[in-house]
Tab-separated table of C-alpha atoms in Angstrom:
chain	number	residue	atom	x	y	z
R	258	MET	CA	8.559	-32.316	2.825
R	259	LYS	CA	9.461	-29.112	1.023
R	260	SER	CA	12.865	-27.539	1.498
R	261	ALA	CA	13.094	-23.989	2.775
R	262	ARG	CA	13.345	-21.295	0.140
R	263	THR	CA	15.344	-18.124	0.716
R	264	PHE	CA	14.873	-14.585	-0.522
R	265	THR	CA	16.577	-11.217	-0.371
R	266	SER	CA	15.156	-9.389	2.645
R	267	SER	CA	16.655	-5.914	2.416
R	268	LEU	CA	16.984	-3.278	-0.265
R	269	ASN	CA	20.754	-3.459	-0.775
R	270	GLY	CA	20.754	-1.786	-4.156
R	271	VAL	CA	20.303	-5.023	-6.103
R	272	THR	CA	16.758	-5.838	-7.164
R	273	PRO	CA	15.993	-9.587	-7.114
R	274	ALA	CA	15.674	-10.920	-10.653
R	275	SER	CA	12.090	-12.034	-9.992
R	276	LYS	CA	11.090	-8.466	-9.070
R	277	ALA	CA	12.974	-6.559	-11.767
R	278	LYS	CA	9.940	-6.401	-14.072
R	279	TYR	CA	8.095	-4.268	-11.489
R	280	VAL	CA	10.812	-1.605	-11.356
R	281	PRO	CA	10.453	1.195	-13.951
R	282	THR	CA	13.486	2.308	-15.928
R	283	SER	CA	11.885	5.615	-16.914
R	284	GLY	CA	8.867	7.698	-16.000
R	285	THR	CA	6.715	10.745	-16.719
R	286	TYR	CA	6.700	12.890	-13.601
R	287	PRO	CA	4.427	15.779	-12.540
R	288	LYS	CA	5.526	19.332	-13.238
R	289	GLY	CA	6.665	21.516	-10.375
R	290	PHE	CA	7.861	18.713	-8.096
R	291	ALA	CA	11.463	17.969	-7.136
R	292	VAL	CA	12.501	14.925	-5.110
R	293	SER	CA	15.586	13.309	-3.647
R	294	GLY	CA	16.762	10.285	-1.690
R	295	ILE	CA	20.034	10.464	0.218
R	296	TRP	CA	21.997	8.356	2.713
R	297	VAL	CA	22.127	9.500	6.334
R	298	GLY	CA	22.834	6.274	8.222
R	299	ILE	CA	19.841	6.453	10.541
R	300	LYS	CA	20.072	2.756	11.343
R	301	ALA	CA	23.577	1.672	12.329
R	302	SER	CA	23.486	-1.373	10.060
R	303	ASN	CA	22.713	0.757	6.981
R	304	THR	CA	25.979	1.740	5.359
R	305	ASN	CA	24.877	2.808	1.894
R	306	LYS	CA	21.110	2.689	1.223
R	307	PRO	CA	19.330	6.056	0.927
R	308	ASP	CA	17.252	6.610	4.071
R	309	LEU	CA	16.095	10.239	3.885
R	310	ALA	CA	13.550	11.214	1.223
R	311	LEU	CA	12.205	14.607	0.218
R	312	VAL	CA	9.297	15.464	-2.062
R	313	THR	CA	8.758	19.184	-2.577
R	314	SER	CA	6.733	21.435	-4.876
R	315	ASP	CA	7.742	24.800	-6.304
R	316	ARG	CA	4.305	26.152	-5.359
R	317	PRO	CA	1.671	25.497	-2.660
R	318	CYS	CA	-0.327	22.273	-3.013
R	319	SER	CA	-3.691	20.966	-2.027
R	320	ALA	CA	-2.949	17.993	0.195
R	321	ALA	CA	-4.607	15.186	2.129
R	322	ALA	CA	-3.514	12.085	3.976
R	323	VAL	CA	-5.029	8.890	5.342
R	324	PHE	CA	-3.464	7.588	8.550
R	325	THR	CA	-3.224	4.382	10.571
R	326	LYS	CA	-6.040	3.464	12.952
R	327	ASN	CA	-3.609	1.981	15.464
R	328	LYS	CA	-4.156	3.660	18.866
R	329	PHE	CA	-0.383	4.010	19.361
R	330	GLN	CA	0.156	6.525	16.607
R	331	ALA	CA	3.695	7.602	15.809
R	332	ALA	CA	4.815	11.194	16.293
R	333	PRO	CA	4.907	11.943	12.522
R	334	VAL	CA	1.288	10.774	12.223
R	335	THR	CA	0.159	13.051	15.050
R	336	PHE	CA	2.161	15.978	13.673
R	337	SER	CA	0.997	15.618	10.074
R	338	ARG	CA	-2.664	15.128	10.958
R	339	LYS	CA	-2.685	18.300	13.074
R	340	LEU	CA	-0.948	20.259	10.327
R	341	LEU	CA	-3.450	19.211	7.659
R	342	ASP	CA	-6.349	20.081	9.968
R	343	ALA	CA	-4.867	23.486	10.775
R	344	LYS	CA	-4.206	24.255	7.104
R	345	ALA	CA	-7.553	22.882	5.883
R	346	ASN	CA	-5.632	20.829	3.274
R	347	ALA	CA	-4.239	23.942	1.575
R	348	GLY	CA	-0.807	25.515	1.232
R	349	LEU	CA	1.382	22.426	1.707
R	350	ARG	CA	4.714	22.203	-0.083
R	351	SER	CA	6.723	19.169	1.025
R	352	VAL	CA	6.966	15.718	2.557
R	353	ILE	CA	10.101	14.699	4.471
R	354	VAL	CA	10.539	10.987	5.210
R	355	ASN	CA	13.101	8.934	7.080
R	356	SER	CA	13.454	5.156	7.146
R	357	GLY	CA	15.269	3.075	9.743
R	358	CYS	CA	13.460	4.467	12.805
R	359	ALA	CA	9.690	4.822	13.206
R	360	ASN	CA	9.748	7.619	15.823
R	361	ALA	CA	6.814	5.778	17.403
R	362	VAL	CA	6.067	5.502	21.138
R	363	THR	CA	8.752	8.134	21.761
R	364	GLY	CA	6.785	10.588	23.920
R	365	GLN	CA	7.080	14.364	23.790
R	366	GLY	CA	10.623	14.138	22.491
R	367	GLY	CA	9.427	12.262	19.439
R	368	LEU	CA	6.879	14.981	18.662
R	369	GLU	CA	9.609	17.593	18.963
R	370	ASP	CA	11.804	15.597	16.575
R	371	ALA	CA	9.033	15.425	13.979
R	372	ALA	CA	8.439	19.171	14.327
R	373	GLN	CA	12.167	19.831	13.842
R	374	MET	CA	12.227	17.787	10.649
R	375	ALA	CA	9.337	19.858	9.288
R	376	ALA	CA	10.790	23.178	10.418
R	377	ILE	CA	14.184	22.596	8.782
R	378	THR	CA	12.449	21.552	5.545
R	379	ASP	CA	10.240	24.656	5.724
R	380	GLU	CA	13.363	26.833	6.024
R	381	ARG	CA	14.740	25.405	2.786
R	382	VAL	CA	11.425	25.804	0.967
R	383	GLY	CA	10.842	29.288	2.321
R	384	GLN	CA	7.354	28.710	3.693
R	385	THR	CA	6.363	27.919	7.271
R	386	ASP	CA	3.904	25.175	8.241
R	387	SER	CA	4.137	23.500	4.853
R	388	THR	CA	5.795	20.110	5.438
R	389	LEU	CA	4.315	16.709	6.242
R	390	VAL	CA	6.518	14.221	8.082
R	391	MET	CA	6.715	10.432	7.769
R	392	SER	CA	8.950	7.876	9.478
R	393	THR	CA	9.256	4.107	9.228
R	394	GLY	CA	11.370	1.474	10.941
R	395	VAL	CA	11.914	0.246	14.483
R	396	ILE	CA	9.337	1.273	17.122
R	397	GLY	CA	10.298	2.679	20.530
R	398	GLN	CA	13.596	4.345	19.622
R	399	ARG	CA	14.367	8.049	19.294
R	400	LEU	CA	15.582	9.376	15.991
R	401	PRO	CA	19.227	10.406	15.591
R	402	ILE	CA	17.711	13.817	15.015
R	403	LYS	CA	20.924	15.815	14.558
R	404	LYS	CA	22.006	13.512	11.743
R	405	ILE	CA	18.669	14.029	10.060
R	406	ILE	CA	18.330	17.785	10.384
R	407	ASP	CA	21.946	18.256	9.278
R	408	HIS	CA	21.172	16.317	6.099
R	409	ILE	CA	17.816	17.901	5.198
R	410	PRO	CA	19.560	20.868	3.473
R	411	VAL	CA	21.591	18.311	1.486
R	412	ALA	CA	18.386	16.516	0.459
R	413	TYR	CA	16.904	19.834	-0.670
R	414	HIS	CA	20.046	20.812	-2.592
R	415	LYS	CA	20.141	17.462	-4.396
R	416	ALA	CA	16.419	17.397	-5.313
R	417	GLY	CA	15.511	17.151	-8.966
R	418	ASP	CA	12.845	15.905	-11.364
R	419	SER	CA	14.616	13.136	-13.303
R	420	HIS	CA	13.747	9.462	-13.137
R	421	LYS	CA	16.887	8.835	-11.076
R	422	HIS	CA	15.780	11.425	-8.527
R	423	TRP	CA	12.373	9.761	-8.199
R	424	PHE	CA	13.891	6.282	-8.026
R	425	ASP	CA	16.366	7.265	-5.299
R	426	CYS	CA	13.511	8.875	-3.383
R	427	ALA	CA	11.463	5.674	-3.629
R	428	ARG	CA	14.436	3.626	-2.382
R	429	ALA	CA	14.951	5.941	0.576
R	430	ILE	CA	11.550	5.215	2.151
R	431	CYS	CA	12.053	1.420	2.092
R	432	THR	CA	12.875	-0.890	5.012
R	433	THR	CA	12.602	-4.664	4.401
R	434	ASP	CA	11.403	-4.080	0.839
R	435	THR	CA	13.335	-5.899	-1.857
R	436	PHE	CA	12.557	-3.390	-4.610
R	437	ALA	CA	11.667	0.282	-4.888
R	438	LYS	CA	7.954	0.735	-5.575
R	439	LEU	CA	7.545	3.601	-8.018
R	440	LYS	CA	4.950	4.339	-10.686
R	441	SER	CA	4.001	7.234	-12.963
R	442	ARG	CA	1.517	7.867	-15.749
R	443	THR	CA	-0.237	10.579	-17.728
R	444	PHE	CA	-3.971	11.263	-17.931
R	445	SER	CA	-6.509	13.837	-19.046
R	446	LEU	CA	-9.690	15.249	-17.549
R	447	PRO	CA	-13.008	15.810	-19.363
R	448	SER	CA	-12.961	19.613	-18.960
R	449	SER	CA	-9.389	19.948	-20.252
R	450	PRO	CA	-8.912	17.216	-22.898
R	451	GLY	CA	-5.932	18.999	-24.445
R	452	ILE	CA	-3.873	19.087	-21.251
R	453	GLU	CA	-1.577	16.226	-20.319
R	454	TYR	CA	-1.657	15.723	-16.566
R	455	ARG	CA	0.865	13.600	-14.738
R	456	ILE	CA	0.728	11.555	-11.569
R	457	ALA	CA	3.577	9.796	-9.794
R	458	GLY	CA	3.700	7.788	-6.610
R	459	MET	CA	5.904	5.685	-4.413
R	460	THR	CA	5.125	3.359	-1.562
R	461	LYS	CA	6.903	1.071	0.861
R	462	GLY	CA	5.805	-1.967	2.749
R	463	ALA	CA	6.560	-5.664	2.909
R	464	GLY	CA	5.324	-6.875	6.290
R	465	MET	CA	3.244	-5.916	9.347
R	466	LEU	CA	0.505	-5.448	6.802
R	467	ALA	CA	-3.281	-5.428	7.155
R	468	PRO	CA	-6.080	-3.015	6.263
R	469	ASN	CA	-6.747	0.256	8.133
R	470	MET	CA	-4.072	0.680	6.781
R	471	ALA	CA	-1.206	-1.600	6.037
R	472	THR	CA	2.239	-0.941	7.492
R	473	LEU	CA	3.097	1.312	4.674
R	474	LEU	CA	4.010	4.768	3.573
R	475	GLY	CA	2.779	6.207	0.322
R	476	ILE	CA	3.249	9.535	-1.419
R	477	ILE	CA	1.312	10.421	-4.549
R	478	ALA	CA	1.841	13.694	-6.415
R	479	THR	CA	0.023	15.185	-9.371
R	480	ASP	CA	0.187	18.426	-11.328
R	481	ALA	CA	-3.603	18.460	-11.825
R	482	PRO	CA	-5.533	21.292	-10.138
R	483	ILE	CA	-7.532	19.662	-7.326
R	484	ALA	CA	-9.323	21.838	-4.750
R	485	PRO	CA	-8.364	21.357	-1.072
R	486	SER	CA	-12.009	20.794	-0.138
R	487	ILE	CA	-12.296	17.520	-2.074
R	488	MET	CA	-8.847	16.069	-1.445
R	489	THR	CA	-9.702	14.042	1.649
R	490	ASN	CA	-12.739	12.326	0.161
R	491	VAL	CA	-11.090	11.443	-3.128
R	492	LEU	CA	-8.052	9.999	-1.333
R	493	ARG	CA	-10.132	8.022	1.163
R	494	TYR	CA	-12.158	6.509	-1.675
R	495	ALA	CA	-8.986	5.404	-3.461
R	496	VAL	CA	-7.236	4.092	-0.330
R	497	ASP	CA	-10.280	2.095	0.742
R	498	ARG	CA	-10.185	0.204	-2.552
R	499	SER	CA	-6.408	-0.197	-2.757
R	500	PHE	CA	-4.203	0.035	0.326
R	501	ASN	CA	-7.081	-1.111	2.528
R	502	SER	CA	-7.567	-4.195	0.353
R	503	ILE	CA	-4.160	-5.804	0.834
R	504	THR	CA	-2.832	-8.103	3.545
R	505	ILE	CA	0.535	-9.634	4.348
R	506	ASP	CA	0.227	-10.796	7.951
R	507	GLY	CA	-2.671	-9.084	9.708
R	508	ASP	CA	-0.738	-6.511	11.749
R	509	THR	CA	-1.536	-2.795	11.547
R	510	SER	CA	1.413	-0.490	12.159
R	511	THR	CA	1.809	2.728	14.150
R	512	ASN	CA	3.066	4.841	11.246
R	513	ASP	CA	0.876	4.091	8.225
R	514	THR	CA	0.350	7.163	6.067
R	515	VAL	CA	-0.639	7.744	2.457
R	516	ALA	CA	-0.449	11.363	1.308
R	517	LEU	CA	-1.708	13.033	-1.866
R	518	LEU	CA	-0.355	16.367	-3.125
R	519	ALA	CA	-1.760	18.312	-6.090
R	520	ASN	CA	-0.008	21.520	-7.195
R	521	GLY	CA	-1.990	22.421	-10.337
R	522	ALA	CA	1.217	23.178	-12.258
R	523	ALA	CA	-0.173	21.771	-15.512
R	524	GLY	CA	-3.030	24.278	-15.523
R	525	GLY	CA	-6.638	23.748	-16.582
R	526	THR	CA	-9.920	23.993	-14.713
R	527	GLU	CA	-9.737	23.262	-11.001
R	528	VAL	CA	-11.597	20.137	-9.906
R	529	ALA	CA	-13.712	21.614	-7.116
R	530	SER	CA	-17.019	19.721	-6.997
R	531	GLU	CA	-17.651	16.098	-6.104
R	532	GLN	CA	-20.604	16.172	-8.486
R	533	SER	CA	-18.459	17.051	-11.493
R	534	GLU	CA	-17.400	14.758	-14.310
R	535	ASP	CA	-13.787	15.744	-13.654
R	536	TYR	CA	-14.040	14.551	-10.039
R	537	ARG	CA	-15.383	11.149	-11.036
R	538	ALA	CA	-12.688	10.794	-13.694
R	539	PHE	CA	-9.873	11.760	-11.329
R	540	ARG	CA	-11.229	9.521	-8.577
R	541	GLY	CA	-11.149	6.566	-10.958
R	542	ILE	CA	-7.618	7.356	-12.125
R	543	LEU	CA	-6.361	7.774	-8.552
R	544	THR	CA	-8.017	4.535	-7.418
R	545	GLU	CA	-6.516	2.526	-10.272
R	546	PHE	CA	-3.117	4.127	-9.664
R	547	ALA	CA	-3.215	3.453	-5.917
R	548	THR	CA	-4.289	-0.154	-6.553
R	549	ASP	CA	-1.240	-0.726	-8.748
R	550	LEU	CA	1.020	0.656	-6.002
R	551	ALA	CA	-0.711	-1.510	-3.386
R	552	LYS	CA	-0.201	-4.627	-5.505
R	553	PHE	CA	3.542	-3.943	-5.552
R	554	ILE	CA	3.518	-4.222	-1.762
R	555	VAL	CA	1.844	-7.627	-1.831
R	556	ARG	CA	4.277	-8.848	-4.471
R	557	ASP	CA	7.068	-7.844	-2.116
R	558	GLY	CA	5.561	-9.408	1.011
R	559	GLU	CA	8.252	-10.542	3.420
R	560	GLY	CA	9.328	-13.992	2.287
R	561	ALA	CA	6.398	-14.234	-0.130
R	562	THR	CA	6.518	-16.569	-3.128
R	563	LYS	CA	2.973	-16.029	-4.435
R	564	PHE	CA	0.648	-13.137	-5.305
R	565	VAL	CA	-2.911	-14.215	-4.521
R	566	THR	CA	-6.148	-12.494	-5.482
R	567	ILE	CA	-9.094	-13.335	-3.243
R	568	ARG	CA	-12.354	-12.609	-5.064
R	569	VAL	CA	-15.673	-12.997	-3.260
R	570	ALA	CA	-18.583	-12.749	-5.675
R	571	ASP	CA	-22.383	-12.986	-5.596
R	572	ALA	CA	-22.477	-11.698	-1.998
R	573	ALA	CA	-25.505	-10.217	-0.267
R	574	THR	CA	-23.775	-6.971	0.730
R	575	ASP	CA	-20.558	-5.095	0.056
R	576	GLU	CA	-19.735	-5.373	3.748
R	577	SER	CA	-20.074	-9.152	3.866
R	578	ALA	CA	-18.089	-9.591	0.646
R	579	ARG	CA	-15.219	-7.547	2.032
R	580	ALA	CA	-15.305	-9.248	5.432
R	581	ILE	CA	-15.125	-12.712	3.881
R	582	ALA	CA	-12.371	-11.752	1.413
R	583	ARG	CA	-10.342	-10.218	4.203
R	584	SER	CA	-10.828	-13.236	6.471
R	585	ILE	CA	-9.499	-15.610	3.805
R	586	ALA	CA	-6.596	-13.292	3.035
R	587	LEU	CA	-5.623	-13.088	6.720
R	588	SER	CA	-5.810	-16.808	7.507
R	589	PRO	CA	-2.360	-18.226	8.405
R	590	LEU	CA	-3.632	-21.708	7.528
R	591	VAL	CA	-4.713	-20.608	4.055
R	592	LYS	CA	-1.440	-18.768	3.524
R	593	THR	CA	0.770	-21.674	4.645
R	594	ALA	CA	-1.201	-24.086	2.456
R	595	LEU	CA	-0.554	-21.783	-0.502
R	596	TYR	CA	3.161	-21.774	0.277
R	597	GLY	CA	3.105	-25.566	0.526
R	598	GLU	CA	1.196	-25.724	-2.785
R	599	ASP	CA	-1.492	-27.772	-1.077
R	600	ALA	CA	-5.047	-27.557	-2.439
R	601	ASN	CA	-6.498	-27.536	1.079
R	602	TRP	CA	-9.696	-25.716	0.160
R	603	GLY	CA	-11.283	-26.613	3.508
R	604	ARG	CA	-9.147	-23.886	5.065
R	605	ILE	CA	-10.611	-21.356	2.624
R	606	LEU	CA	-14.129	-22.410	3.517
R	607	CYS	CA	-13.332	-22.319	7.232
R	608	ALA	CA	-11.965	-18.759	7.017
R	609	ALA	CA	-15.067	-17.653	5.121
R	610	GLY	CA	-17.314	-19.260	7.712
R	611	TYR	CA	-15.869	-17.496	10.749
R	612	SER	CA	-15.601	-14.093	9.124
R	613	LEU	CA	-19.088	-12.838	9.967
R	614	ILE	CA	-20.908	-12.117	13.184
R	615	SER	CA	-24.123	-13.754	12.120
R	616	ALA	CA	-24.539	-17.535	12.096
R	617	PRO	CA	-24.539	-19.284	8.682
R	618	GLY	CA	-27.892	-18.879	7.015
R	619	GLN	CA	-29.076	-16.232	9.481
R	620	PRO	CA	-30.117	-12.972	7.840
R	621	VAL	CA	-28.612	-9.557	8.446
R	622	ASN	CA	-31.090	-6.869	7.456
R	623	ASP	CA	-33.246	-9.677	6.048
R	624	VAL	CA	-30.433	-10.876	3.746
R	625	PRO	CA	-28.523	-14.134	4.439
R	626	GLU	CA	-24.766	-13.599	4.301
R	627	ILE	CA	-23.621	-17.208	3.926
R	628	VAL	CA	-25.708	-20.185	2.858
R	629	PRO	CA	-23.460	-23.284	2.767
R	630	GLU	CA	-25.636	-24.990	0.145
R	631	ARG	CA	-25.086	-22.057	-2.260
R	632	THR	CA	-21.351	-21.631	-1.705
R	633	ASN	CA	-18.791	-22.361	-4.438
R	634	VAL	CA	-14.975	-22.311	-4.288
R	635	SER	CA	-12.571	-22.440	-7.235
R	636	PHE	CA	-8.937	-21.835	-8.152
R	637	ILE	CA	-8.574	-19.513	-11.147
R	638	PRO	CA	-5.270	-20.057	-12.996
R	639	ALA	CA	-3.222	-17.002	-13.949
R	640	ASP	CA	-2.698	-18.318	-17.496
R	641	GLY	CA	-6.384	-17.957	-18.393
R	642	SER	CA	-7.078	-21.671	-18.522
R	643	THR	CA	-10.231	-23.239	-17.105
R	644	GLU	CA	-10.977	-22.746	-13.416
R	645	LEU	CA	-10.561	-25.677	-11.071
R	646	LYS	CA	-13.789	-26.178	-9.130
R	647	LEU	CA	-13.285	-27.357	-5.558
R	648	LEU	CA	-16.763	-26.875	-4.061
R	649	VAL	CA	-20.014	-26.569	-6.002
R	650	ASN	CA	-23.172	-25.500	-4.173
R	651	GLY	CA	-21.823	-26.857	-0.910
R	652	GLU	CA	-20.820	-30.214	-2.392
R	653	PRO	CA	-17.100	-31.139	-2.676
R	654	GLU	CA	-15.716	-31.922	-6.103
R	655	ALA	CA	-13.328	-34.772	-6.820
R	656	VAL	CA	-10.210	-32.593	-7.043
R	657	ASN	CA	-7.685	-33.300	-9.759
R	658	GLU	CA	-4.595	-33.053	-7.542
R	659	LYS	CA	-2.208	-32.894	-10.483
R	660	ARG	CA	-4.116	-29.964	-11.970
R	661	ALA	CA	-4.305	-28.273	-8.554
R	662	SER	CA	-0.562	-28.643	-8.104
R	663	GLU	CA	0.098	-27.067	-11.501
R	664	ILE	CA	-2.042	-24.049	-10.606
R	665	LEU	CA	-0.481	-23.641	-7.170
R	666	LYS	CA	3.074	-23.760	-8.527
R	667	ALA	CA	2.460	-20.498	-10.384
R	668	THR	CA	3.523	-17.183	-8.864
R	669	ASP	CA	0.050	-15.690	-9.441
R	670	LEU	CA	-3.340	-17.269	-8.805
R	671	GLU	CA	-6.875	-16.358	-7.790
R	672	ILE	CA	-9.189	-17.903	-5.222
R	673	LEU	CA	-12.807	-17.360	-6.224
R	674	VAL	CA	-15.625	-17.774	-3.721
R	675	ARG	CA	-19.168	-17.438	-5.047
R	676	LEU	CA	-21.715	-17.084	-2.251
R	677	GLY	CA	-24.936	-17.195	-4.252
R	678	THR	CA	-26.689	-14.733	-1.926
R	679	GLY	CA	-26.603	-11.526	-3.977
R	680	ASN	CA	-24.695	-9.547	-6.602
R	681	LYS	CA	-21.918	-7.798	-4.660
R	682	THR	CA	-18.198	-8.443	-5.190
R	683	ALA	CA	-15.040	-7.659	-3.212
R	684	VAL	CA	-11.396	-8.215	-4.044
R	685	HIS	CA	-8.499	-8.556	-1.609
R	686	TYR	CA	-4.840	-9.108	-2.440
R	687	THR	CA	-2.533	-11.223	-0.294
R	688	CYS	CA	0.484	-13.529	-0.396
R	689	ASP	CA	1.648	-16.786	1.138
R	690	PHE	CA	3.547	-17.378	4.410
R	691	SER	CA	6.995	-18.881	4.032
R	692	HIS	CA	9.871	-19.883	6.326
R	693	GLU	CA	11.580	-16.654	5.330
R	694	TYR	CA	8.810	-14.513	6.874
R	695	VAL	CA	9.760	-15.854	10.306
R	696	THR	CA	13.472	-15.359	9.594
R	697	ILE	CA	13.009	-11.723	8.564
R	698	ASN	CA	10.829	-10.781	11.509
R	699	GLY	CA	12.736	-12.855	14.061
R	700	ASP	CA	15.710	-10.476	13.905
R	701	TYR	CA	14.101	-7.288	12.495
R	702	ARG	CA	15.173	-5.040	15.392
R	703	THR	CA	18.800	-6.083	15.279
């Protein structure tokens, strides 16, 4: 019987030693953006952590956002979606974010609070209808709106472009996260090889996490010139392959939002056509960047001790590959077995088997999705050593339990399922379920 393991469950300013390697100590940030993260005390129990974040540009941006599919959508989601539609993704300047209260299921008053947050930010920036709003935290409670709007001018006054500014901003959007999730990099585009473009992003999320999207907030900013007309499609492509390919516990929140802002401050030729080489290059860069941010979330899953890659290969269709990978990633029985370091591969097979509408061996569009006699399951060690085969063409292997235990003790591992029905592959990232997950979520509201 394993003893319970404990973990830090709030961002108290001290990053757990095991997570320190994911926290940058410097960065290369996009031109024209200033950010801040300040303490307001939105949640009574928060006495020192920054909980109000501002990202603002010195010029109008192209912007887009992808939002939760939960039917109970928080006031900031409703507000921001309407603003982007009204502005046709052009002329945005800022994002204002609070943590500690989700402003979700708060009626007309909640919508008015979100609008006030945007309006006060707009006053500081000097441009109306230019601010997106995000909130995260407890559902069903009104914001302490006066506290927030009184502090927005402070957040604007303290905004800057240093690494510390970006790091404080990333901390301010966190809730049960144990480390601030921040990343930056440089890149170039084919039409302007001599120009150094920059992209920076932050995200939060540690639980209530499943695709469409996860319970997360994300803000990505770049100084590349991207036309408003292509922003939505390029962001959706990237999110579908990153934030929509991670799972902590299967819940989809009311507030999920990932926003992309591009101010063009670095100059160069505007990326305006989805048929252009620049578009394909930027889409690839954004997707890779978003995937790295999404992986941080999984590594910080509430109570998680393992980062697990679920790879489904040789599938008949993209859709079936993704459905099977997601089903395995969501399975509580798979996730608890991983925490217990138990090579219970039958749970993996079971989760694959119930993931699809069609019966095993029955074709969908004349293509079989799962054929048990062709199915293979393996553990892939993170150290690059030989895979451990558990099931080969539907026949169980004699599992080396000692070897399996060694693989499962590692922080990182991969579960590989080969279906033998085609050539499509999907990847999903997840973590294990521990005792601490229940502890964190048992008293989250209080």
